[in-house]
Amino acid sequence: MLPSEEKIVALPQLLANVQEWRAQDQKIVFTNGCFDIVHLGHVDYLERARLLGDKLVVGLNTDQSVSTLKGPSRPLQDEMSRTRVMASFWFVDAVVLFGEQTPYELIKAVQPDILVKGDDYTVDTIVGHDIVLANGGAVKTIPLVKGYSTTQVVERMLAAQPS
């Protein structure tokens, strides 16, 4: 098994990892997303998220969840491809798939110390903020790199296609 593959875990293994990390007094950061086409905005965001704590857990939407949220033409890459890409980053410590429309139940199970999303959200609109704040944790937003979103990248790619 490759090192990146070891970071792709089901919920029971993730919870065991979280328990071990907590025993070592490590701060757990959680974020989530589709991460369909990874671009500079994602890399910058995830690396900054990891700097807020000791371990970064990424909740990744399943293919079905992405289709429900983004429409039938998405995802552009399957969930196994997306999990491997996420797990390959040094600053990501665990990747777990979730099939619901939101990661609320996953956040409730993990109980992260820090919950992070991009600054296109406000703290009160971040799913799970109530759980984290009630447990004495922090909810933070990270400035997004302007001009980089999956939608913008796809639009640029399509515009570059010869007609």
PDB file of C-alpha atoms in Angstrom:
ATOM      1  CA  MET A   1       0.000   0.000   0.000  1.00  0.00           C
ATOM      2  CA  LEU A   2       1.291   3.451  -0.890  1.00  0.00           C
ATOM      3  CA  PRO A   3       1.668   6.018   1.911  1.00  0.00           C
ATOM      4  CA  SER A   4      -1.098   8.171   0.442  1.00  0.00           C
ATOM      5  CA  GLU A   5      -3.481   5.188   0.372  1.00  0.00           C
ATOM      6  CA  GLU A   6      -2.968   4.715   4.113  1.00  0.00           C
ATOM      7  CA  LYS A   7      -4.489   8.159   4.666  1.00  0.00           C
ATOM      8  CA  ILE A   8      -7.779   7.143   3.006  1.00  0.00           C
ATOM      9  CA  VAL A   9      -9.874   5.784   5.855  1.00  0.00           C
ATOM     10  CA  ALA A  10     -13.403   4.741   6.712  1.00  0.00           C
ATOM     11  CA  LEU A  11     -15.068   6.396   9.688  1.00  0.00           C
ATOM     12  CA  PRO A  12     -14.150   3.721  12.293  1.00  0.00           C
ATOM     13  CA  GLN A  13     -10.441   3.982  11.419  1.00  0.00           C
ATOM     14  CA  LEU A  14     -10.641   7.781  11.348  1.00  0.00           C
ATOM     15  CA  LEU A  15     -12.145   7.823  14.847  1.00  0.00           C
ATOM     16  CA  ALA A  16      -9.350   5.528  16.096  1.00  0.00           C
ATOM     17  CA  ASN A  17      -6.780   7.884  14.527  1.00  0.00           C
ATOM     18  CA  VAL A  18      -8.469  10.915  16.088  1.00  0.00           C
ATOM     19  CA  GLN A  19      -8.418   9.235  19.502  1.00  0.00           C
ATOM     20  CA  GLU A  20      -4.688   8.505  19.119  1.00  0.00           C
ATOM     21  CA  TRP A  21      -3.952  12.069  17.986  1.00  0.00           C
ATOM     22  CA  ARG A  22      -5.911  13.500  20.909  1.00  0.00           C
ATOM     23  CA  ALA A  23      -3.936  11.280  23.309  1.00  0.00           C
ATOM     24  CA  GLN A  24      -0.835  13.004  21.907  1.00  0.00           C
ATOM     25  CA  ASP A  25      -2.472  16.419  22.544  1.00  0.00           C
ATOM     26  CA  GLN A  26      -2.655  17.232  18.841  1.00  0.00           C
ATOM     27  CA  LYS A  27      -5.160  19.753  17.487  1.00  0.00           C
ATOM     28  CA  ILE A  28      -7.452  18.347  14.801  1.00  0.00           C
ATOM     29  CA  VAL A  29      -8.548  20.550  11.914  1.00  0.00           C
ATOM     30  CA  PHE A  30     -11.490  19.489   9.750  1.00  0.00           C
ATOM     31  CA  THR A  31     -12.628  20.706   6.362  1.00  0.00           C
ATOM     32  CA  ASN A  32     -14.695  19.247   3.580  1.00  0.00           C
ATOM     33  CA  GLY A  33     -15.500  19.586  -0.075  1.00  0.00           C
ATOM     34  CA  CYS A  34     -15.863  17.949  -3.475  1.00  0.00           C
ATOM     35  CA  PHE A  35     -12.336  18.808  -4.694  1.00  0.00           C
ATOM     36  CA  ASP A  36     -13.325  17.763  -8.197  1.00  0.00           C
ATOM     37  CA  ILE A  37     -10.485  19.384 -10.125  1.00  0.00           C
ATOM     38  CA  VAL A  38      -7.706  20.299  -7.718  1.00  0.00           C
ATOM     39  CA  HIS A  39      -6.246  23.727  -8.472  1.00  0.00           C
ATOM     40  CA  LEU A  40      -4.119  26.404  -6.817  1.00  0.00           C
ATOM     41  CA  GLY A  41      -7.071  27.654  -4.780  1.00  0.00           C
ATOM     42  CA  HIS A  42      -7.555  24.219  -3.213  1.00  0.00           C
ATOM     43  CA  VAL A  43      -3.867  23.703  -2.480  1.00  0.00           C
ATOM     44  CA  ASP A  44      -3.516  27.135  -0.869  1.00  0.00           C
ATOM     45  CA  TYR A  45      -6.693  26.641   1.178  1.00  0.00           C
ATOM     46  CA  LEU A  46      -5.779  23.166   2.422  1.00  0.00           C
ATOM     47  CA  GLU A  47      -2.216  24.084   3.306  1.00  0.00           C
ATOM     48  CA  ARG A  48      -3.417  27.131   5.267  1.00  0.00           C
ATOM     49  CA  ALA A  49      -6.025  24.984   7.022  1.00  0.00           C
ATOM     50  CA  ARG A  50      -3.358  22.509   8.143  1.00  0.00           C
ATOM     51  CA  LEU A  51      -1.268  25.339   9.603  1.00  0.00           C
ATOM     52  CA  LEU A  52      -4.105  26.002  12.076  1.00  0.00           C
ATOM     53  CA  GLY A  53      -3.507  22.689  13.877  1.00  0.00           C
ATOM     54  CA  ASP A  54      -1.523  19.473  13.989  1.00  0.00           C
ATOM     55  CA  LYS A  55      -3.668  17.129  11.881  1.00  0.00           C
ATOM     56  CA  LEU A  56      -5.892  17.911   8.900  1.00  0.00           C
ATOM     57  CA  VAL A  57      -8.904  15.703   8.186  1.00  0.00           C
ATOM     58  CA  VAL A  58     -10.625  16.182   4.831  1.00  0.00           C
ATOM     59  CA  GLY A  59     -14.216  15.032   4.429  1.00  0.00           C
ATOM     60  CA  LEU A  60     -14.738  14.304   0.738  1.00  0.00           C
ATOM     61  CA  ASN A  61     -18.166  14.097  -0.903  1.00  0.00           C
ATOM     62  CA  THR A  62     -18.911  10.789  -2.614  1.00  0.00           C
ATOM     63  CA  ASP A  63     -19.707  10.817  -6.334  1.00  0.00           C
ATOM     64  CA  GLN A  64     -23.437  10.560  -5.591  1.00  0.00           C
ATOM     65  CA  SER A  65     -23.239  13.442  -3.122  1.00  0.00           C
ATOM     66  CA  VAL A  66     -21.366  15.617  -5.650  1.00  0.00           C
ATOM     67  CA  SER A  67     -23.981  14.879  -8.339  1.00  0.00           C
ATOM     68  CA  THR A  68     -26.767  15.825  -5.956  1.00  0.00           C
ATOM     69  CA  LEU A  69     -25.052  19.105  -5.033  1.00  0.00           C
ATOM     70  CA  LYS A  70     -23.512  20.129  -8.363  1.00  0.00           C
ATOM     71  CA  GLY A  71     -25.698  18.479 -11.002  1.00  0.00           C
ATOM     72  CA  PRO A  72     -25.598  15.390 -13.213  1.00  0.00           C
ATOM     73  CA  SER A  73     -22.437  16.393 -15.100  1.00  0.00           C
ATOM     74  CA  ARG A  74     -20.388  16.304 -11.892  1.00  0.00           C
ATOM     75  CA  PRO A  75     -18.118  15.054 -10.546  1.00  0.00           C
ATOM     76  CA  LEU A  76     -15.606  15.263 -13.349  1.00  0.00           C
ATOM     77  CA  GLN A  77     -13.342  12.806 -11.519  1.00  0.00           C
ATOM     78  CA  ASP A  78     -14.486   9.755  -9.586  1.00  0.00           C
ATOM     79  CA  GLU A  79     -14.236   9.579  -5.803  1.00  0.00           C
ATOM     80  CA  MET A  80     -11.283   7.194  -5.792  1.00  0.00           C
ATOM     81  CA  SER A  81      -9.264   9.600  -7.955  1.00  0.00           C
ATOM     82  CA  ARG A  82     -10.259  12.531  -5.772  1.00  0.00           C
ATOM     83  CA  THR A  83      -9.392  10.730  -2.527  1.00  0.00           C
ATOM     84  CA  ARG A  84      -5.961   9.668  -3.826  1.00  0.00           C
ATOM     85  CA  VAL A  85      -5.146  13.212  -4.928  1.00  0.00           C
ATOM     86  CA  MET A  86      -6.206  14.646  -1.551  1.00  0.00           C
ATOM     87  CA  ALA A  87      -4.291  11.970   0.369  1.00  0.00           C
ATOM     88  CA  SER A  88      -1.109  12.645  -1.618  1.00  0.00           C
ATOM     89  CA  PHE A  89      -0.628  16.077  -0.047  1.00  0.00           C
ATOM     90  CA  TRP A  90       1.819  16.169   2.874  1.00  0.00           C
ATOM     91  CA  PHE A  91      -0.466  18.553   4.746  1.00  0.00           C
ATOM     92  CA  VAL A  92      -3.475  16.189   4.650  1.00  0.00           C
ATOM     93  CA  ASP A  93      -3.453  13.543   7.371  1.00  0.00           C
ATOM     94  CA  ALA A  94      -6.711  11.703   6.648  1.00  0.00           C
ATOM     95  CA  VAL A  95      -9.362  11.610   3.929  1.00  0.00           C
ATOM     96  CA  VAL A  96     -12.796  10.157   4.602  1.00  0.00           C
ATOM     97  CA  LEU A  97     -15.728   9.909   2.192  1.00  0.00           C
ATOM     98  CA  PHE A  98     -19.230  10.972   3.184  1.00  0.00           C
ATOM     99  CA  GLY A  99     -22.407  10.478   1.180  1.00  0.00           C
ATOM    100  CA  GLU A 100     -24.735  12.992   2.773  1.00  0.00           C
ATOM    101  CA  GLN A 101     -25.309  16.463   1.336  1.00  0.00           C
ATOM    102  CA  THR A 102     -23.507  17.981   4.330  1.00  0.00           C
ATOM    103  CA  PRO A 103     -20.757  16.672   6.627  1.00  0.00           C
ATOM    104  CA  TYR A 104     -22.803  17.386   9.772  1.00  0.00           C
ATOM    105  CA  GLU A 105     -22.860  13.792  11.053  1.00  0.00           C
ATOM    106  CA  LEU A 106     -19.165  13.377  10.222  1.00  0.00           C
ATOM    107  CA  ILE A 107     -18.291  16.536  12.151  1.00  0.00           C
ATOM    108  CA  LYS A 108     -20.413  15.311  15.059  1.00  0.00           C
ATOM    109  CA  ALA A 109     -18.460  12.032  15.073  1.00  0.00           C
ATOM    110  CA  VAL A 110     -14.978  13.576  14.701  1.00  0.00           C
ATOM    111  CA  GLN A 111     -15.491  16.538  17.064  1.00  0.00           C
ATOM    112  CA  PRO A 112     -12.656  18.590  15.510  1.00  0.00           C
ATOM    113  CA  ASP A 113     -10.873  21.285  17.482  1.00  0.00           C
ATOM    114  CA  ILE A 114     -10.964  23.609  14.487  1.00  0.00           C
ATOM    115  CA  LEU A 115     -13.498  23.673  11.656  1.00  0.00           C
ATOM    116  CA  VAL A 116     -12.421  25.487   8.499  1.00  0.00           C
ATOM    117  CA  LYS A 117     -14.055  26.667   5.282  1.00  0.00           C
ATOM    118  CA  GLY A 118     -13.246  29.323   2.692  1.00  0.00           C
ATOM    119  CA  ASP A 119     -14.142  32.949   3.233  1.00  0.00           C
ATOM    120  CA  ASP A 120     -17.079  32.593   0.870  1.00  0.00           C
ATOM    121  CA  TYR A 121     -18.785  31.348   4.055  1.00  0.00           C
ATOM    122  CA  THR A 122     -19.464  33.115   7.331  1.00  0.00           C
ATOM    123  CA  VAL A 123     -18.995  31.264  10.615  1.00  0.00           C
ATOM    124  CA  ASP A 124     -22.746  30.958  11.153  1.00  0.00           C
ATOM    125  CA  THR A 125     -23.273  29.409   7.684  1.00  0.00           C
ATOM    126  CA  ILE A 126     -20.593  26.722   8.089  1.00  0.00           C
ATOM    127  CA  VAL A 127     -22.192  23.322   8.622  1.00  0.00           C
ATOM    128  CA  GLY A 128     -21.181  21.962  12.021  1.00  0.00           C
ATOM    129  CA  HIS A 129     -20.192  25.302  13.545  1.00  0.00           C
ATOM    130  CA  ASP A 130     -22.671  24.694  16.371  1.00  0.00           C
ATOM    131  CA  ILE A 131     -21.032  21.380  17.300  1.00  0.00           C
ATOM    132  CA  VAL A 132     -17.484  22.729  17.292  1.00  0.00           C
ATOM    133  CA  LEU A 133     -18.296  25.931  19.168  1.00  0.00           C
ATOM    134  CA  ALA A 134     -20.331  24.033  21.791  1.00  0.00           C
ATOM    135  CA  ASN A 135     -17.255  21.879  22.479  1.00  0.00           C
ATOM    136  CA  GLY A 136     -14.982  24.894  22.938  1.00  0.00           C
ATOM    137  CA  GLY A 137     -13.425  24.633  19.480  1.00  0.00           C
ATOM    138  CA  ALA A 138     -12.891  27.304  16.852  1.00  0.00           C
ATOM    139  CA  VAL A 139     -14.521  27.906  13.477  1.00  0.00           C
ATOM    140  CA  LYS A 140     -12.403  29.807  10.981  1.00  0.00           C
ATOM    141  CA  THR A 141     -12.533  31.005   7.407  1.00  0.00           C
ATOM    142  CA  ILE A 142      -9.560  31.179   5.093  1.00  0.00           C
ATOM    143  CA  PRO A 143      -9.224  33.766   2.318  1.00  0.00           C
ATOM    144  CA  LEU A 144      -9.656  32.119  -1.063  1.00  0.00           C
ATOM    145  CA  VAL A 145      -7.256  32.730  -3.946  1.00  0.00           C
ATOM    146  CA  LYS A 146      -9.128  35.002  -6.351  1.00  0.00           C
ATOM    147  CA  GLY A 147      -9.866  33.607  -9.794  1.00  0.00           C
ATOM    148  CA  TYR A 148      -9.626  29.953  -8.771  1.00  0.00           C
ATOM    149  CA  SER A 149     -12.719  27.841  -8.403  1.00  0.00           C
ATOM    150  CA  THR A 150     -13.523  24.565 -10.115  1.00  0.00           C
ATOM    151  CA  THR A 151     -16.265  26.296 -12.094  1.00  0.00           C
ATOM    152  CA  GLN A 152     -13.838  28.982 -13.308  1.00  0.00           C
ATOM    153  CA  VAL A 153     -11.178  26.403 -14.225  1.00  0.00           C
ATOM    154  CA  VAL A 154     -13.723  24.344 -16.202  1.00  0.00           C
ATOM    155  CA  GLU A 155     -14.985  27.493 -17.986  1.00  0.00           C
ATOM    156  CA  ARG A 156     -11.419  28.445 -18.964  1.00  0.00           C
ATOM    157  CA  MET A 157     -10.749  24.930 -20.244  1.00  0.00           C
ATOM    158  CA  LEU A 158     -13.927  24.903 -22.327  1.00  0.00           C
ATOM    159  CA  ALA A 159     -13.196  28.368 -23.721  1.00  0.00           C
ATOM    160  CA  ALA A 160      -9.732  27.177 -24.807  1.00  0.00           C
ATOM    161  CA  GLN A 161     -11.204  24.316 -26.854  1.00  0.00           C
ATOM    162  CA  PRO A 162     -11.044  24.878 -30.630  1.00  0.00           C
ATOM    163  CA  SER A 163     -14.502  25.308 -32.111  1.00  0.00           C
TER     164      SER A 163
END
